[in-house]
Short mmCIF file of C-alpha atoms (C1' of nucleotides) in Angstrom, two decimals:
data_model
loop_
_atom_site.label_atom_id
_atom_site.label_comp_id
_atom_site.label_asym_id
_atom_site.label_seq_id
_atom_site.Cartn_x
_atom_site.Cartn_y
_atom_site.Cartn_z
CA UNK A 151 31.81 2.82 18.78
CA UNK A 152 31.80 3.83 22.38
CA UNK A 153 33.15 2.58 25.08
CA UNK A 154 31.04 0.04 27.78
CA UNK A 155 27.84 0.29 25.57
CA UNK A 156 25.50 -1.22 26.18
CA UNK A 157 23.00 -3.75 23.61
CA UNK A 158 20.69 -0.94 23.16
CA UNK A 159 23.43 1.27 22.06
CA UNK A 160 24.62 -1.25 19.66
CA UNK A 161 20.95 -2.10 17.76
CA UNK A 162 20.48 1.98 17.74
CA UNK A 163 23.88 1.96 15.64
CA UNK A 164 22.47 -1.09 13.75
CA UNK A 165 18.95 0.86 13.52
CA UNK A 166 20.94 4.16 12.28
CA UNK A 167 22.46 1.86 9.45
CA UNK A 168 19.22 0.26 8.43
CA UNK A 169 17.39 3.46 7.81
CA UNK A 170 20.28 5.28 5.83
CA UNK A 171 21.23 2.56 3.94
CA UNK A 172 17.48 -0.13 3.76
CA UNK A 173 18.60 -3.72 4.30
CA UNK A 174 20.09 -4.67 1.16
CA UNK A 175 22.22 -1.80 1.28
CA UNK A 176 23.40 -2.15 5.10
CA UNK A 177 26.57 -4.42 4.59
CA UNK A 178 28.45 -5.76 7.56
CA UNK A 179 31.45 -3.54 6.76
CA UNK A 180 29.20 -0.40 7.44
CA UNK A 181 27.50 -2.10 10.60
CA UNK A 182 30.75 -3.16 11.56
CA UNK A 183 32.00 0.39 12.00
CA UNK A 184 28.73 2.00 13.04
CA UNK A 185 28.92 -0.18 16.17
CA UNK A 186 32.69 -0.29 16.52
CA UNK A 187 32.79 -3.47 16.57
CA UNK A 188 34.61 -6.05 14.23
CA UNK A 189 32.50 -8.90 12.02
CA UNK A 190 33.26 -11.67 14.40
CA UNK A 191 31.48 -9.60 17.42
CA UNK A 192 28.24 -9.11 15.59
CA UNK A 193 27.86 -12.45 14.99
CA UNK A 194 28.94 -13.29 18.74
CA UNK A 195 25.91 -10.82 19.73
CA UNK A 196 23.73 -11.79 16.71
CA UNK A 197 24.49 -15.77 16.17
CA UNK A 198 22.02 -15.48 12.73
CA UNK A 199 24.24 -12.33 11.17
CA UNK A 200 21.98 -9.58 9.46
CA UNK A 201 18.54 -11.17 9.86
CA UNK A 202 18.76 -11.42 13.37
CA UNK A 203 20.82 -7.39 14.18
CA UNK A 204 17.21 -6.52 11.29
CA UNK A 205 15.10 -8.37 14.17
CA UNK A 206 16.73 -6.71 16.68
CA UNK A 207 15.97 -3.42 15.73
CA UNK A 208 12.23 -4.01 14.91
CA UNK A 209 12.51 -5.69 18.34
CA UNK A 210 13.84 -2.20 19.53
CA UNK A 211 11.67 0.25 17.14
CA UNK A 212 8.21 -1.55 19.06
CA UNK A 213 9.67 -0.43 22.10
CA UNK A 214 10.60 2.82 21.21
CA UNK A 215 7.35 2.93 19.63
CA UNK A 216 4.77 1.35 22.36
CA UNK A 217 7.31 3.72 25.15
CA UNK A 218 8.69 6.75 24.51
CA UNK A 219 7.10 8.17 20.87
CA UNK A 220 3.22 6.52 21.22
CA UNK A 221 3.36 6.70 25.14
CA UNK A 222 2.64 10.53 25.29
CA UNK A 223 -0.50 9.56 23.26
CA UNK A 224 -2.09 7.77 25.92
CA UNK A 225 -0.85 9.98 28.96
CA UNK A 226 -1.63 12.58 31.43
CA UNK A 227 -2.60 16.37 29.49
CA UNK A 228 -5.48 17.22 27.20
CA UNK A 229 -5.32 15.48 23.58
CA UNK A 230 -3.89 18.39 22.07
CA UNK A 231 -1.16 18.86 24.53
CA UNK A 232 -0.78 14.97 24.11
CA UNK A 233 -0.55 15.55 19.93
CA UNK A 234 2.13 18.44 21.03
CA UNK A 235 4.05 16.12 22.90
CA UNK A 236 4.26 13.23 20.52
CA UNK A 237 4.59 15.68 17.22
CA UNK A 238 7.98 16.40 19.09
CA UNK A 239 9.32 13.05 19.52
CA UNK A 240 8.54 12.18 16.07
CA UNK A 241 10.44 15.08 15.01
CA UNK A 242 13.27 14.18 17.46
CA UNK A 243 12.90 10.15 16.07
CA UNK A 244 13.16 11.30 12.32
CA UNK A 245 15.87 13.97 12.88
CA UNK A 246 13.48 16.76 11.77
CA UNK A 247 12.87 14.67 8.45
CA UNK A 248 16.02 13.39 7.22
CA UNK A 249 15.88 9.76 8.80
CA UNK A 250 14.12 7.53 6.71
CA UNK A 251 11.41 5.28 8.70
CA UNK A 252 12.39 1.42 9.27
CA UNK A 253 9.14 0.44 7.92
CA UNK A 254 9.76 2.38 4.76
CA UNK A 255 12.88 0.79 4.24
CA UNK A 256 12.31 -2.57 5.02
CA UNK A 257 9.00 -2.75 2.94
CA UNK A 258 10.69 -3.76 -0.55
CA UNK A 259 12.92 -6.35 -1.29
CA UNK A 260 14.28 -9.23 1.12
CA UNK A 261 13.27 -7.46 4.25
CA UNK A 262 9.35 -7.30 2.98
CA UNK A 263 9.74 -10.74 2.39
CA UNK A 264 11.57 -11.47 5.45
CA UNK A 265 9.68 -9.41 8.05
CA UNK A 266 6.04 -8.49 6.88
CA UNK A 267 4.63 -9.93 10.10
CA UNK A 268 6.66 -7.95 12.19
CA UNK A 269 5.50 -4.60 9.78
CA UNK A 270 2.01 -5.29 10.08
CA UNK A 271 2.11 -5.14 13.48
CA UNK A 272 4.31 -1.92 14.01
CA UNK A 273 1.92 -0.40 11.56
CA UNK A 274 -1.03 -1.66 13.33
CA UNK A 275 0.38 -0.34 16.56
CA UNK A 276 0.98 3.44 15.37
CA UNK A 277 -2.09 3.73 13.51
CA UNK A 278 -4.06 2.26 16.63
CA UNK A 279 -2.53 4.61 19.26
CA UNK A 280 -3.65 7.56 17.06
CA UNK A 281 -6.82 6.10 16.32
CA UNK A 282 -7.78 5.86 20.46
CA UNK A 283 -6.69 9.05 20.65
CA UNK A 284 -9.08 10.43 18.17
CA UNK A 285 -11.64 8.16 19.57
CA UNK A 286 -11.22 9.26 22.96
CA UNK A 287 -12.21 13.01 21.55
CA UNK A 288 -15.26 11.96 20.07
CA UNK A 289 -14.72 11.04 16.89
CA UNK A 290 -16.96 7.45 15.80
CA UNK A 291 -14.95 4.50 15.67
CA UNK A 292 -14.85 4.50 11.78
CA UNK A 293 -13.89 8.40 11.99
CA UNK A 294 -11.17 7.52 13.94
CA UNK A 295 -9.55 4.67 12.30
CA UNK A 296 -9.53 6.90 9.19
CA UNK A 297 -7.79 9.72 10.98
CA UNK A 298 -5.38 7.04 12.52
CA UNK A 299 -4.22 5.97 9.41
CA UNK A 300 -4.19 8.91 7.31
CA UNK A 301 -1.64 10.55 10.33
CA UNK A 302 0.84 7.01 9.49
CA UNK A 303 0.11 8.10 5.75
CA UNK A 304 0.88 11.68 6.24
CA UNK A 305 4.18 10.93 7.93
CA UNK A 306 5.56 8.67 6.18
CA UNK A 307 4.43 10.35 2.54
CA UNK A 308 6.09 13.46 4.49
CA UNK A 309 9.43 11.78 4.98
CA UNK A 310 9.78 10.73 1.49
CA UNK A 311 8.47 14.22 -0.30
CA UNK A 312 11.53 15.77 2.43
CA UNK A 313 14.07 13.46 1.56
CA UNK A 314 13.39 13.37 -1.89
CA UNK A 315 12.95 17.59 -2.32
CA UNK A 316 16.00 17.65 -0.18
CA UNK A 317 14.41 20.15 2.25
CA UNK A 318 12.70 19.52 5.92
CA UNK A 319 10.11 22.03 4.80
CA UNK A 320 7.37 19.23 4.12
CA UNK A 321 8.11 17.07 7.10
CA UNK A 322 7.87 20.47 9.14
CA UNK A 323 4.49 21.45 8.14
CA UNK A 324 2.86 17.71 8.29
CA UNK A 325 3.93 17.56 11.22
CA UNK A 326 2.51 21.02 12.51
CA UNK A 327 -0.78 20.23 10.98
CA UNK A 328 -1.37 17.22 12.04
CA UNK A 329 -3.20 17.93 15.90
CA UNK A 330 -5.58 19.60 14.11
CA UNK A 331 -6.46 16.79 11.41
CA UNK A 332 -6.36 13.61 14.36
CA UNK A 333 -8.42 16.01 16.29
CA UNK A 334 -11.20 16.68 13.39
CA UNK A 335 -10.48 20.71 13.49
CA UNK A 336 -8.29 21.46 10.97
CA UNK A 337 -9.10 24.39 8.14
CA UNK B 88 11.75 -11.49 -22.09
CA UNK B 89 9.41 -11.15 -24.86
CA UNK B 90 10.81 -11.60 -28.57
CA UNK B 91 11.69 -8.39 -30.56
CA UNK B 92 11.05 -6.37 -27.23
CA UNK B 93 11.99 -2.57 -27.98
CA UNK B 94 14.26 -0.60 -25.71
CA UNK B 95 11.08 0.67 -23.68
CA UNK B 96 10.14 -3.28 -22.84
CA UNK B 97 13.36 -3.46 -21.02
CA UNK B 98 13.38 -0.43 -19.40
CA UNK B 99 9.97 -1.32 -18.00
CA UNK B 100 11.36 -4.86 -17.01
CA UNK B 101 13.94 -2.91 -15.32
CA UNK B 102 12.32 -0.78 -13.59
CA UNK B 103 10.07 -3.44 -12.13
CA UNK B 104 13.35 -4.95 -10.33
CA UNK B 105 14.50 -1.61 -9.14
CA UNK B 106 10.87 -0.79 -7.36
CA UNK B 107 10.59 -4.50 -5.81
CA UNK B 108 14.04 -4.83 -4.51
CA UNK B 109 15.35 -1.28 -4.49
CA UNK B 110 18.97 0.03 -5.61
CA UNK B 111 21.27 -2.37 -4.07
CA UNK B 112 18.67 -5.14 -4.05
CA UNK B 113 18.46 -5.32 -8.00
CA UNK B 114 21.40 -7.75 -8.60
CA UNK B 115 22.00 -8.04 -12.47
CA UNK B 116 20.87 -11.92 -11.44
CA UNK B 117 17.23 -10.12 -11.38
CA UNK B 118 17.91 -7.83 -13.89
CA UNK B 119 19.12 -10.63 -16.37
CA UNK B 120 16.00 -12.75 -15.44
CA UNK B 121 13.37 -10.07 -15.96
CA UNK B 122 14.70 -9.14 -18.88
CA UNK B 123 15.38 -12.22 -20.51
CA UNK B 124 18.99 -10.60 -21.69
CA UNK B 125 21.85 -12.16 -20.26
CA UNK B 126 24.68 -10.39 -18.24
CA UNK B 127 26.31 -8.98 -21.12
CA UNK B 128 23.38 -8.14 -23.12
CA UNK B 129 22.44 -6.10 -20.49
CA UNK B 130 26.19 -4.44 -20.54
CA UNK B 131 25.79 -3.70 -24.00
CA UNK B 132 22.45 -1.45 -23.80
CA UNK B 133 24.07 0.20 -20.86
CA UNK B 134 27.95 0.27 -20.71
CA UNK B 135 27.76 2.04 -17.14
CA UNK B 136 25.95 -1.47 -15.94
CA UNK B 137 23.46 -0.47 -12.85
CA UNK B 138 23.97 2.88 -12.92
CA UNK B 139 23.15 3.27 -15.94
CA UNK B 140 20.03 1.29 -15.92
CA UNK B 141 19.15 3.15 -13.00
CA UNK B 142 19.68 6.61 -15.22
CA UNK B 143 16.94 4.89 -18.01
CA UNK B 144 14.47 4.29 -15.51
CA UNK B 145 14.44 7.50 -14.28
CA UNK B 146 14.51 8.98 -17.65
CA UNK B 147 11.43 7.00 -18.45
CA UNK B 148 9.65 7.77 -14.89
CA UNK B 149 9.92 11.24 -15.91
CA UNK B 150 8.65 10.55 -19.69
CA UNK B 151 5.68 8.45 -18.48
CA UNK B 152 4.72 10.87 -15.19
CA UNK B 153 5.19 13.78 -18.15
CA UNK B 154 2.76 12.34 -20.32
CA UNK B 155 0.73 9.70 -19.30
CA UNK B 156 0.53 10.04 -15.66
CA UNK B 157 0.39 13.57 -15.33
CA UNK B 158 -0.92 14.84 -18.48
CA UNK B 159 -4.44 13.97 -17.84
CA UNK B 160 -4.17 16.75 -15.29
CA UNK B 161 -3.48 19.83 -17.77
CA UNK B 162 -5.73 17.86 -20.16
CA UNK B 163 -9.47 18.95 -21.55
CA UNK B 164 -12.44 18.23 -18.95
CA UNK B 165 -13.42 19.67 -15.60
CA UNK B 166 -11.02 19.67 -13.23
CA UNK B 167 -13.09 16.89 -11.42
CA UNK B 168 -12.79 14.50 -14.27
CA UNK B 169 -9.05 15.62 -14.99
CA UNK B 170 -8.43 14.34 -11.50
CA UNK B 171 -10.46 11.21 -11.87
CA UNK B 172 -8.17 10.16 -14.94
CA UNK B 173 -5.15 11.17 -12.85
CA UNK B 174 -6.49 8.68 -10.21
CA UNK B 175 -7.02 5.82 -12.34
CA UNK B 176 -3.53 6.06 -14.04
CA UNK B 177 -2.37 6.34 -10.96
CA UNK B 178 -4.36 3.34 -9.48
CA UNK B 179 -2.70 0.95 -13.12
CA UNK B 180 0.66 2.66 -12.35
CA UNK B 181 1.01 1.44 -8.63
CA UNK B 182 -0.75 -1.69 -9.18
CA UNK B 183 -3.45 -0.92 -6.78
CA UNK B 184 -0.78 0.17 -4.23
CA UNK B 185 1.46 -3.22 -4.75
CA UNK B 186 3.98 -1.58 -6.79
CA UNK B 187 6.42 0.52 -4.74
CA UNK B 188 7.38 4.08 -6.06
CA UNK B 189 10.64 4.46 -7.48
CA UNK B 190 11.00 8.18 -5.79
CA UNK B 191 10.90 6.20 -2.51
CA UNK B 192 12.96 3.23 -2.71
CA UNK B 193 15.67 5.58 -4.65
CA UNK B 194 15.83 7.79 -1.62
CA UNK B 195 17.90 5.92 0.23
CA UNK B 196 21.32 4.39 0.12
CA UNK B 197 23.26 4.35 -2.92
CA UNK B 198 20.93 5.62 -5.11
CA UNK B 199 20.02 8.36 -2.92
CA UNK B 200 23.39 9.75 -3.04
CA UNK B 201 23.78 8.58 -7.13
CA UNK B 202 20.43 10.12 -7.58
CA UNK B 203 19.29 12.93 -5.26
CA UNK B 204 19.45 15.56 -8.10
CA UNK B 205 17.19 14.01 -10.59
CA UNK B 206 14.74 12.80 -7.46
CA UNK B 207 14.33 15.95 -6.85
CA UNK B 208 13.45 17.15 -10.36
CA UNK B 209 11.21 14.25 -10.42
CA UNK B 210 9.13 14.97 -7.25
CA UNK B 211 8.84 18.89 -7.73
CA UNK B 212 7.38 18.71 -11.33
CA UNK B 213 4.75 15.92 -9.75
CA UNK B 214 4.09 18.36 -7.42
CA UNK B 215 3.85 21.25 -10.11
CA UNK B 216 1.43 19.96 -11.63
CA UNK B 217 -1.11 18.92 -8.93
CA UNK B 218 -0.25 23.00 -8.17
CA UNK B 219 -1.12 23.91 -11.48
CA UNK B 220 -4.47 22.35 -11.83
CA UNK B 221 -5.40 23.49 -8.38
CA UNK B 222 -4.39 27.45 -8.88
CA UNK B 223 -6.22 26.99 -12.27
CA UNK B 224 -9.30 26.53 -9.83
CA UNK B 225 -8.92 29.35 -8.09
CA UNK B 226 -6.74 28.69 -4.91
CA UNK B 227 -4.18 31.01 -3.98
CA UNK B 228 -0.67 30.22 -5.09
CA UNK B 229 0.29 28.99 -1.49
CA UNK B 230 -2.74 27.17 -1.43
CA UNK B 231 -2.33 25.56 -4.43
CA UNK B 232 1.35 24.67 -3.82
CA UNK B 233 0.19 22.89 -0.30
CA UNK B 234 -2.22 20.89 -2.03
CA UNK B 235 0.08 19.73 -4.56
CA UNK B 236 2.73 18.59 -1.99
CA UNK B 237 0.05 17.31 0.02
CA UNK B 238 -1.03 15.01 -3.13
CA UNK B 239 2.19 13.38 -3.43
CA UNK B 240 2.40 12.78 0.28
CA UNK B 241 -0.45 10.97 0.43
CA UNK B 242 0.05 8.80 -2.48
CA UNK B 243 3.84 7.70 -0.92
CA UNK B 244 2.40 7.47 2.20
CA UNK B 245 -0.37 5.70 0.98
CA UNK B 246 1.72 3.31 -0.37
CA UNK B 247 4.10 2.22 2.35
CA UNK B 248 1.07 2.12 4.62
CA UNK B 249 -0.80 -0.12 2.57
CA UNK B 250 3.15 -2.38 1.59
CA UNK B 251 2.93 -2.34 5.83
CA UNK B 252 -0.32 -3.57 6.41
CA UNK B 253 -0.29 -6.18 2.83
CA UNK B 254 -3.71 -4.51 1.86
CA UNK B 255 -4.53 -2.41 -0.87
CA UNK B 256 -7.41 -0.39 1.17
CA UNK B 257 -5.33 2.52 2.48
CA UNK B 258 -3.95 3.35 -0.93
CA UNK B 259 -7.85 3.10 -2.63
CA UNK B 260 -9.07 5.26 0.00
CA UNK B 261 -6.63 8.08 -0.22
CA UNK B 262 -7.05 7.87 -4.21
CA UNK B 263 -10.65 8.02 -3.89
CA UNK B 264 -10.61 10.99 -1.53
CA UNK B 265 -7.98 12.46 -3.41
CA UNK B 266 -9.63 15.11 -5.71
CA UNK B 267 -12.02 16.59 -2.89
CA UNK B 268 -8.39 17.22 -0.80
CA UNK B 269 -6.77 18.74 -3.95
CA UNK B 270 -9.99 21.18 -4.94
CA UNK B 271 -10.30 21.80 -1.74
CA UNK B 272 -14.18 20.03 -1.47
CA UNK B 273 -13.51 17.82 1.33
CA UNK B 274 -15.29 16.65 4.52
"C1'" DG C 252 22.94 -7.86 -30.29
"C1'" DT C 253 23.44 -11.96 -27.75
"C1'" DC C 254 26.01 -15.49 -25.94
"C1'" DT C 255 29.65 -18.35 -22.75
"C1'" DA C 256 33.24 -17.93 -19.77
"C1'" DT C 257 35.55 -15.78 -16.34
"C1'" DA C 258 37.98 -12.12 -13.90
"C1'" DG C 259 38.16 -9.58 -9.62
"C1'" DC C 260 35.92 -8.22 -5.83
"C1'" DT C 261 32.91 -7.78 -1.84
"C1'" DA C 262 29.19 -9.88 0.33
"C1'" DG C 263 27.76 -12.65 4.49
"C1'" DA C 264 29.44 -15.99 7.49
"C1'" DT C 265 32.84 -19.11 10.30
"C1'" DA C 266 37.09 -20.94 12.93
"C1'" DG C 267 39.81 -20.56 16.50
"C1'" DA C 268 43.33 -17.83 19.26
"C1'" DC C 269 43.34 -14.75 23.16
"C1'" DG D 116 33.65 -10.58 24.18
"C1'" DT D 117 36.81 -9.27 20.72
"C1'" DC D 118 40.17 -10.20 17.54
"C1'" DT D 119 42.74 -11.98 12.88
"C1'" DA D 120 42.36 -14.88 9.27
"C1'" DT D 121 39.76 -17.18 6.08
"C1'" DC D 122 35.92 -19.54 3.53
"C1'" DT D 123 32.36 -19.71 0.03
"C1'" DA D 124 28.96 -17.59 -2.62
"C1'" DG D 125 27.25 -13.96 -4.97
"C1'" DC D 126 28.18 -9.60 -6.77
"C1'" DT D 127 29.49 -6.27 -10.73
"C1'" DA D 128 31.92 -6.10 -14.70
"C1'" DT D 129 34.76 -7.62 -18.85
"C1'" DA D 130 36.65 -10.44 -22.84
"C1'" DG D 131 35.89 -12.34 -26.89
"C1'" DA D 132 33.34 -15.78 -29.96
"C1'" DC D 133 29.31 -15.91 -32.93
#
DNA sequence: GTCTATAGCTAGATAGAC
DNA sequence: GTCTATCTAGCTATAGAC
């Protein structure tokens, strides 16, 4: 769409399409136009068509991921400042609930099939960053993998319940509740 | 597929397609095959052709979570064992957390914007009546009504986390610690 | 109620000019 | 690097025989 963009401007386009649409439903017409740029150019940038723009944005969503939305996890700040920091990129990532999650959409049909490597390991990656975090409060190893996961669980389940009650209400209070249940004092 | 298979049998096939390969990803090709009925077969149950089977599924996702899913719940028994049916129906339902839920691949896409309204029914009277049995213990409306949401978020969740990481442990574990979380037992 | 055959379209993908 | 034009395959949907 814009002018001079660069890559990473086109696979966020690509990404946007992906998410509102899951990879069946993300036709070259509509990534066409979300980038601004005609069929032919795709395939200049991505020789192997839609497989290779749906690589390209997991490519992108594990940096995103392992930099700007898991980084605050593991920086500077006490772990509940650190929860604080990353509950508001995730908000800012999922457009306050109404962005469905790549590895939502790509975990049925021909993207499951196609990528499930490349999902285990995002998953793996979220759900460990959390988990060191917990860890790194005191929680036993086993403690913390649980409380690792179950945040993945809770924000995903979140962004379903939100899109499918049509209301950001859910997403919201996950979201707000969950420093308190990584960090072991919640009620 | 089967001989003499009643309109139900078909729906069921159907549905099967539409929670494997989502919306767009059903192409009558799978419909046709899972079936056994042939393209116009399938045009003569439902004239409308994918929307329409789409409509019967989510007529019959609302008669089975109205009856056999979620009666259990407003059933006889303690509210313990009430929950442990729920569990176990759930458990058959998903396929141990294989089988995706048709609230979440219907949420996006086409089907999201064919759909939304009767998603929305859908989710709320889950969530109703996780509320109800939970009020009926005592919690406070609010309460009750967090738990409830709560429920369904962790089931979703559950599921894409354990589609993501091709094991069926996150979705036993979050069934198993399910009724403690809804009467409010845990930890 | 199911079938074969096919229409009409849109999908993903390619060729080649500029 | 982007375009126009086009290919083939698969898609949804329909017609009409049985």
């Amino acid at each position: 769409m814009a002018i001079n963009q660069t890559r990473d401007d086109m696979v966020d386009s690509i990404i946007s399409v992906f998410r509102s649409e899951g990879y069946e439903g993300a036709s070259l017409a509509k990534l066409s136009e979300a980038t601004g740029l005609g069929r032919s150019s795709l395939y200049h940038h991505f020789p192997m068509g839609k497989e290779d723009m749906a690589n390209a944005a997991l490519d992108r969503l594990g940096i995103l991921m392992g930099g700007d939305i898991l980084g605050p996890l593991a920086g500077p700040g006490s772990a509940r400042q650190r929860l604080a920091d990353f509950g508001a990129k995730i908000s800012g990532f999922y457009a306050d609930g109404r962005q469905p999650c790549l590895l939502d959409v790509f975990s049925v049909g021909d993207a499951a099939r196609l990528f499930q490597d490349r999902l285990r390991q995002t998953n793996r990656a979220f759900i460990q960053a959390i988990t060191d975090l917990a860890a790194s409060t005191g929680a036993s190893p086993a403690e913390a993998a649980r409380r690792g996961e179950d945040a993945l669980i809770a924000i995903e389940g979140a962004l379903i319940v939100s899109r499918g009650l049509a209301s950001s209400d859910p997403f919201r209070r996950v979201l707000a509740e969950l420093p308190d249940r990584v960090l072991g004092t919640e009620k």
